[in-house]
mmCIF file of C-alpha atoms and ligand atoms in Angstrom:
data_model
loop_
_atom_site.group_PDB
_atom_site.id
_atom_site.type_symbol
_atom_site.label_atom_id
_atom_site.label_comp_id
_atom_site.label_asym_id
_atom_site.label_seq_id
_atom_site.Cartn_x
_atom_site.Cartn_y
_atom_site.Cartn_z
ATOM 1 C CA UNK X 3 -25.385 131.212 -189.987
ATOM 2 C CA UNK X 4 -24.733 134.859 -189.051
ATOM 3 C CA UNK X 5 -26.175 137.719 -191.100
ATOM 4 C CA UNK X 6 -25.914 140.682 -188.800
ATOM 5 C CA UNK X 7 -22.947 141.025 -186.444
ATOM 6 C CA UNK X 8 -22.363 143.709 -183.807
ATOM 7 C CA UNK X 9 -18.807 144.403 -182.653
ATOM 8 C CA UNK X 10 -18.187 146.521 -179.521
ATOM 9 C CA UNK X 11 -14.933 148.471 -179.672
ATOM 10 C CA UNK X 12 -13.209 150.445 -176.896
ATOM 11 C CA UNK X 13 -9.679 150.447 -178.371
ATOM 12 C CA UNK X 14 -8.286 147.900 -175.859
ATOM 13 C CA UNK X 15 -6.052 145.029 -177.020
ATOM 14 C CA UNK X 16 -8.882 142.561 -176.370
ATOM 15 C CA UNK X 17 -11.249 144.646 -178.458
ATOM 16 C CA UNK X 18 -8.638 144.865 -181.225
ATOM 17 C CA UNK X 19 -8.491 141.078 -181.359
ATOM 18 C CA UNK X 20 -12.275 140.928 -181.260
ATOM 19 C CA UNK X 21 -12.483 143.406 -184.166
ATOM 20 C CA UNK X 22 -10.240 141.255 -186.370
ATOM 21 C CA UNK X 23 -12.222 138.159 -185.520
ATOM 22 C CA UNK X 24 -15.567 139.879 -186.129
ATOM 23 C CA UNK X 25 -14.324 141.082 -189.522
ATOM 24 C CA UNK X 26 -13.198 137.553 -190.453
ATOM 25 C CA UNK X 27 -16.617 136.181 -189.512
ATOM 26 C CA UNK X 28 -18.382 138.922 -191.479
ATOM 27 C CA UNK X 29 -16.351 138.036 -194.569
ATOM 28 C CA UNK X 30 -16.885 134.317 -194.103
ATOM 29 C CA UNK X 31 -20.661 134.608 -193.669
ATOM 30 C CA UNK X 32 -21.087 137.636 -195.966
ATOM 31 C CA UNK X 33 -22.689 139.297 -192.950
ATOM 32 C CA UNK X 34 -23.262 142.971 -192.201
ATOM 33 C CA UNK X 35 -21.015 144.317 -189.444
ATOM 34 C CA UNK X 36 -21.962 147.172 -187.144
ATOM 35 C CA UNK X 37 -19.134 148.549 -184.968
ATOM 36 C CA UNK X 38 -20.320 150.327 -181.806
ATOM 37 C CA UNK X 39 -18.295 152.657 -179.601
ATOM 38 C CA UNK X 40 -19.779 154.517 -176.667
ATOM 39 C CA UNK X 41 -18.466 157.421 -174.640
ATOM 40 C CA UNK X 42 -19.410 158.502 -171.135
ATOM 41 C CA UNK X 43 -22.397 160.804 -170.778
ATOM 42 C CA UNK X 44 -21.505 164.447 -170.255
ATOM 43 C CA UNK X 45 -23.105 165.902 -167.104
ATOM 44 C CA UNK X 46 -25.289 168.858 -168.133
ATOM 45 C CA UNK X 47 -24.684 170.707 -164.834
ATOM 46 C CA UNK X 48 -21.403 171.835 -166.429
ATOM 47 C CA UNK X 49 -23.241 174.630 -168.231
ATOM 48 C CA UNK X 50 -22.066 176.568 -171.295
ATOM 49 C CA UNK X 51 -19.491 176.998 -172.745
ATOM 50 C CA UNK X 52 -17.835 174.051 -170.909
ATOM 51 C CA UNK X 53 -20.597 171.649 -171.854
ATOM 52 C CA UNK X 54 -20.038 172.067 -175.619
ATOM 53 C CA UNK X 55 -16.290 171.857 -175.150
ATOM 54 C CA UNK X 56 -16.467 168.600 -173.190
ATOM 55 C CA UNK X 57 -18.931 167.112 -175.671
ATOM 56 C CA UNK X 58 -16.642 168.026 -178.595
ATOM 57 C CA UNK X 59 -13.624 166.535 -176.860
ATOM 58 C CA UNK X 60 -15.458 163.275 -176.140
ATOM 59 C CA UNK X 61 -16.887 162.910 -179.644
ATOM 60 C CA UNK X 62 -13.517 163.690 -181.238
ATOM 61 C CA UNK X 63 -11.801 161.066 -179.050
ATOM 62 C CA UNK X 64 -14.592 158.610 -179.921
ATOM 63 C CA UNK X 65 -14.114 159.281 -183.641
ATOM 64 C CA UNK X 66 -10.410 158.512 -183.292
ATOM 65 C CA UNK X 67 -11.193 155.193 -181.579
ATOM 66 C CA UNK X 68 -13.570 154.379 -184.408
ATOM 67 C CA UNK X 69 -10.910 155.170 -187.023
ATOM 68 C CA UNK X 70 -8.615 152.724 -185.224
ATOM 69 C CA UNK X 71 -11.351 150.075 -185.437
ATOM 70 C CA UNK X 72 -11.914 150.664 -189.128
ATOM 71 C CA UNK X 73 -8.190 150.304 -189.839
ATOM 72 C CA UNK X 74 -8.289 146.808 -188.284
ATOM 73 C CA UNK X 75 -11.298 145.546 -190.188
ATOM 74 C CA UNK X 76 -10.114 145.450 -193.803
ATOM 75 C CA UNK X 77 -12.494 144.927 -196.729
ATOM 76 C CA UNK X 78 -16.002 143.936 -195.683
ATOM 77 C CA UNK X 79 -19.267 143.157 -197.461
ATOM 78 C CA UNK X 80 -21.163 145.747 -195.418
ATOM 79 C CA UNK X 81 -19.940 147.842 -192.486
ATOM 80 C CA UNK X 82 -21.576 150.567 -190.418
ATOM 81 C CA UNK X 83 -20.332 152.439 -187.372
ATOM 82 C CA UNK X 84 -22.225 153.891 -184.425
ATOM 83 C CA UNK X 85 -20.689 156.341 -181.943
ATOM 84 C CA UNK X 86 -23.172 156.792 -179.117
ATOM 85 C CA UNK X 87 -23.292 158.382 -175.679
ATOM 86 C CA UNK X 88 -24.059 156.146 -172.722
ATOM 87 C CA UNK X 89 -22.993 153.169 -170.629
ATOM 88 C CA UNK X 90 -21.466 150.625 -173.039
ATOM 89 C CA UNK X 91 -23.430 147.475 -172.112
ATOM 90 C CA UNK X 92 -26.832 149.181 -172.199
ATOM 91 C CA UNK X 93 -26.096 150.798 -175.531
ATOM 92 C CA UNK X 94 -24.740 147.551 -177.010
ATOM 93 C CA UNK X 95 -27.830 145.622 -175.868
ATOM 94 C CA UNK X 96 -30.168 148.287 -177.243
ATOM 95 C CA UNK X 97 -28.423 148.470 -180.635
ATOM 96 C CA UNK X 98 -28.419 144.660 -180.818
ATOM 97 C CA UNK X 99 -32.168 144.603 -180.281
ATOM 98 C CA UNK X 100 -33.056 147.454 -182.636
ATOM 99 C CA UNK X 101 -30.874 146.074 -185.445
ATOM 100 C CA UNK X 102 -31.920 142.428 -184.927
ATOM 101 C CA UNK X 103 -28.289 141.439 -184.505
ATOM 102 C CA UNK X 104 -27.606 137.673 -184.463
ATOM 103 C CA UNK X 105 -24.086 137.762 -182.944
ATOM 104 C CA UNK X 106 -22.311 140.169 -180.582
ATOM 105 C CA UNK X 107 -18.494 140.107 -180.563
ATOM 106 C CA UNK X 108 -16.514 141.844 -177.809
ATOM 107 C CA UNK X 109 -13.398 141.476 -175.659
ATOM 108 C CA UNK X 110 -13.421 139.641 -172.336
ATOM 109 C CA UNK X 111 -11.696 142.723 -170.881
ATOM 110 C CA UNK X 112 -11.357 146.325 -171.905
ATOM 111 C CA UNK X 113 -9.507 149.424 -170.793
ATOM 112 C CA UNK X 114 -10.358 148.933 -167.095
ATOM 113 C CA UNK X 115 -7.501 148.974 -164.592
ATOM 114 C CA UNK X 116 -8.464 145.887 -162.555
ATOM 115 C CA UNK X 117 -6.233 143.413 -164.356
ATOM 116 C CA UNK X 118 -7.185 140.566 -161.976
ATOM 117 C CA UNK X 119 -10.723 140.417 -163.359
ATOM 118 C CA UNK X 120 -11.476 137.623 -165.820
ATOM 119 C CA UNK X 121 -14.434 139.456 -167.278
ATOM 120 C CA UNK X 122 -15.052 143.185 -167.438
ATOM 121 C CA UNK X 123 -18.316 144.621 -166.152
ATOM 122 C CA UNK X 124 -19.582 145.537 -169.626
ATOM 123 C CA UNK X 125 -18.954 142.126 -171.196
ATOM 124 C CA UNK X 126 -20.478 140.504 -168.116
ATOM 125 C CA UNK X 127 -23.666 142.574 -168.465
ATOM 126 C CA UNK X 128 -23.946 141.893 -172.179
ATOM 127 C CA UNK X 129 -23.406 138.149 -171.866
ATOM 128 C CA UNK X 130 -26.006 138.038 -169.057
ATOM 129 C CA UNK X 131 -28.762 139.959 -170.854
ATOM 130 C CA UNK X 132 -28.229 139.471 -174.601
ATOM 131 C CA UNK X 133 -30.910 137.695 -176.599
ATOM 132 C CA UNK X 134 -28.397 136.356 -179.147
ATOM 133 C CA UNK X 135 -25.053 134.505 -179.003
ATOM 134 C CA UNK X 136 -22.137 136.520 -177.582
ATOM 135 C CA UNK X 137 -18.537 135.795 -178.567
ATOM 136 C CA UNK X 138 -16.023 137.036 -175.982
ATOM 137 C CA UNK X 139 -12.456 137.297 -177.218
ATOM 138 C CA UNK X 140 -9.422 137.143 -174.924
HETATM 139 P P1 ATP F 230 -14.438 147.617 -166.390
HETATM 140 O O1 ATP F 230 -14.898 148.566 -167.479
HETATM 141 O O2 ATP F 230 -15.544 146.842 -165.765
HETATM 142 O O3 ATP F 230 -13.532 148.288 -165.401
HETATM 143 P P2 ATP F 230 -12.853 146.385 -168.474
HETATM 144 O O4 ATP F 230 -12.714 147.742 -169.104
HETATM 145 O O5 ATP F 230 -11.621 145.545 -168.369
HETATM 146 O O6 ATP F 230 -13.509 146.471 -167.042
HETATM 147 P P3 ATP F 230 -15.183 145.950 -170.157
HETATM 148 O O7 ATP F 230 -15.408 147.430 -170.094
HETATM 149 O O8 ATP F 230 -16.301 145.037 -169.789
HETATM 150 O O9 ATP F 230 -13.904 145.503 -169.309
HETATM 151 O O10 ATP F 230 -14.713 145.633 -171.646
HETATM 152 C C1 ATP F 230 -14.972 144.391 -172.276
HETATM 153 C C2 ATP F 230 -15.302 144.642 -173.736
HETATM 154 O O11 ATP F 230 -16.481 145.439 -173.801
HETATM 155 C C3 ATP F 230 -14.264 145.413 -174.543
HETATM 156 O O12 ATP F 230 -13.220 144.591 -175.049
HETATM 157 C C4 ATP F 230 -15.132 145.956 -175.658
HETATM 158 O O13 ATP F 230 -15.393 144.936 -176.605
HETATM 159 C C5 ATP F 230 -16.443 146.279 -174.927
HETATM 160 N N1 ATP F 230 -16.494 147.678 -174.475
HETATM 161 C C6 ATP F 230 -16.109 148.191 -173.279
HETATM 162 N N2 ATP F 230 -16.269 149.519 -173.235
HETATM 163 C C7 ATP F 230 -16.787 149.875 -174.442
HETATM 164 C C8 ATP F 230 -17.173 151.115 -175.038
HETATM 165 N N3 ATP F 230 -17.062 152.272 -174.396
HETATM 166 N N4 ATP F 230 -17.674 151.092 -176.301
HETATM 167 C C9 ATP F 230 -17.796 149.923 -176.956
HETATM 168 N N5 ATP F 230 -17.441 148.739 -176.462
HETATM 169 C C10 ATP F 230 -16.942 148.703 -175.234
HETATM 170 MG MG1 MG F 231 -14.287 149.085 -169.450
#
């Protein structure tokens, strides 16, 4: 049923659960899995050399988050990772469209501090605008 799954990972406990579930589905359906992590855009008014330093720090932190994701996934038929700059929901929706993804898996919540919310802003945006099924994991 699913051939091409996108998993959105921010390192939160919800996303960790979602990563395990996405990996299980990928194994079950022999589907390709693409794990996406985004980091905040770096304002270019910073100027050099601060700009390069901030970019390096953000990409290094993003790589560490991605390593954490990969450690959770286990053996998979096909896995790819994308670390991209930009607001998470927009990037997730764009990658889903470009890659013709047929399922998006993400957490209901992420690293945000507002623990009263049932749904984070990024999962809300994705579930509202996605063209394919979205599985939200709590
Ligand atoms: P908010 O960000 O609105 O304060 P939140 O952090 O609790 O609230 P979301 O950011 O919507 O909630 O997180 C829900 C899910 O979205 C996460 O579990 C994860 O799957 C995905 N997600 C959030 N941020 C990112 C990111 N930077 N990169 C990839 N996926 C993300
Ligand atoms: Mg968030």
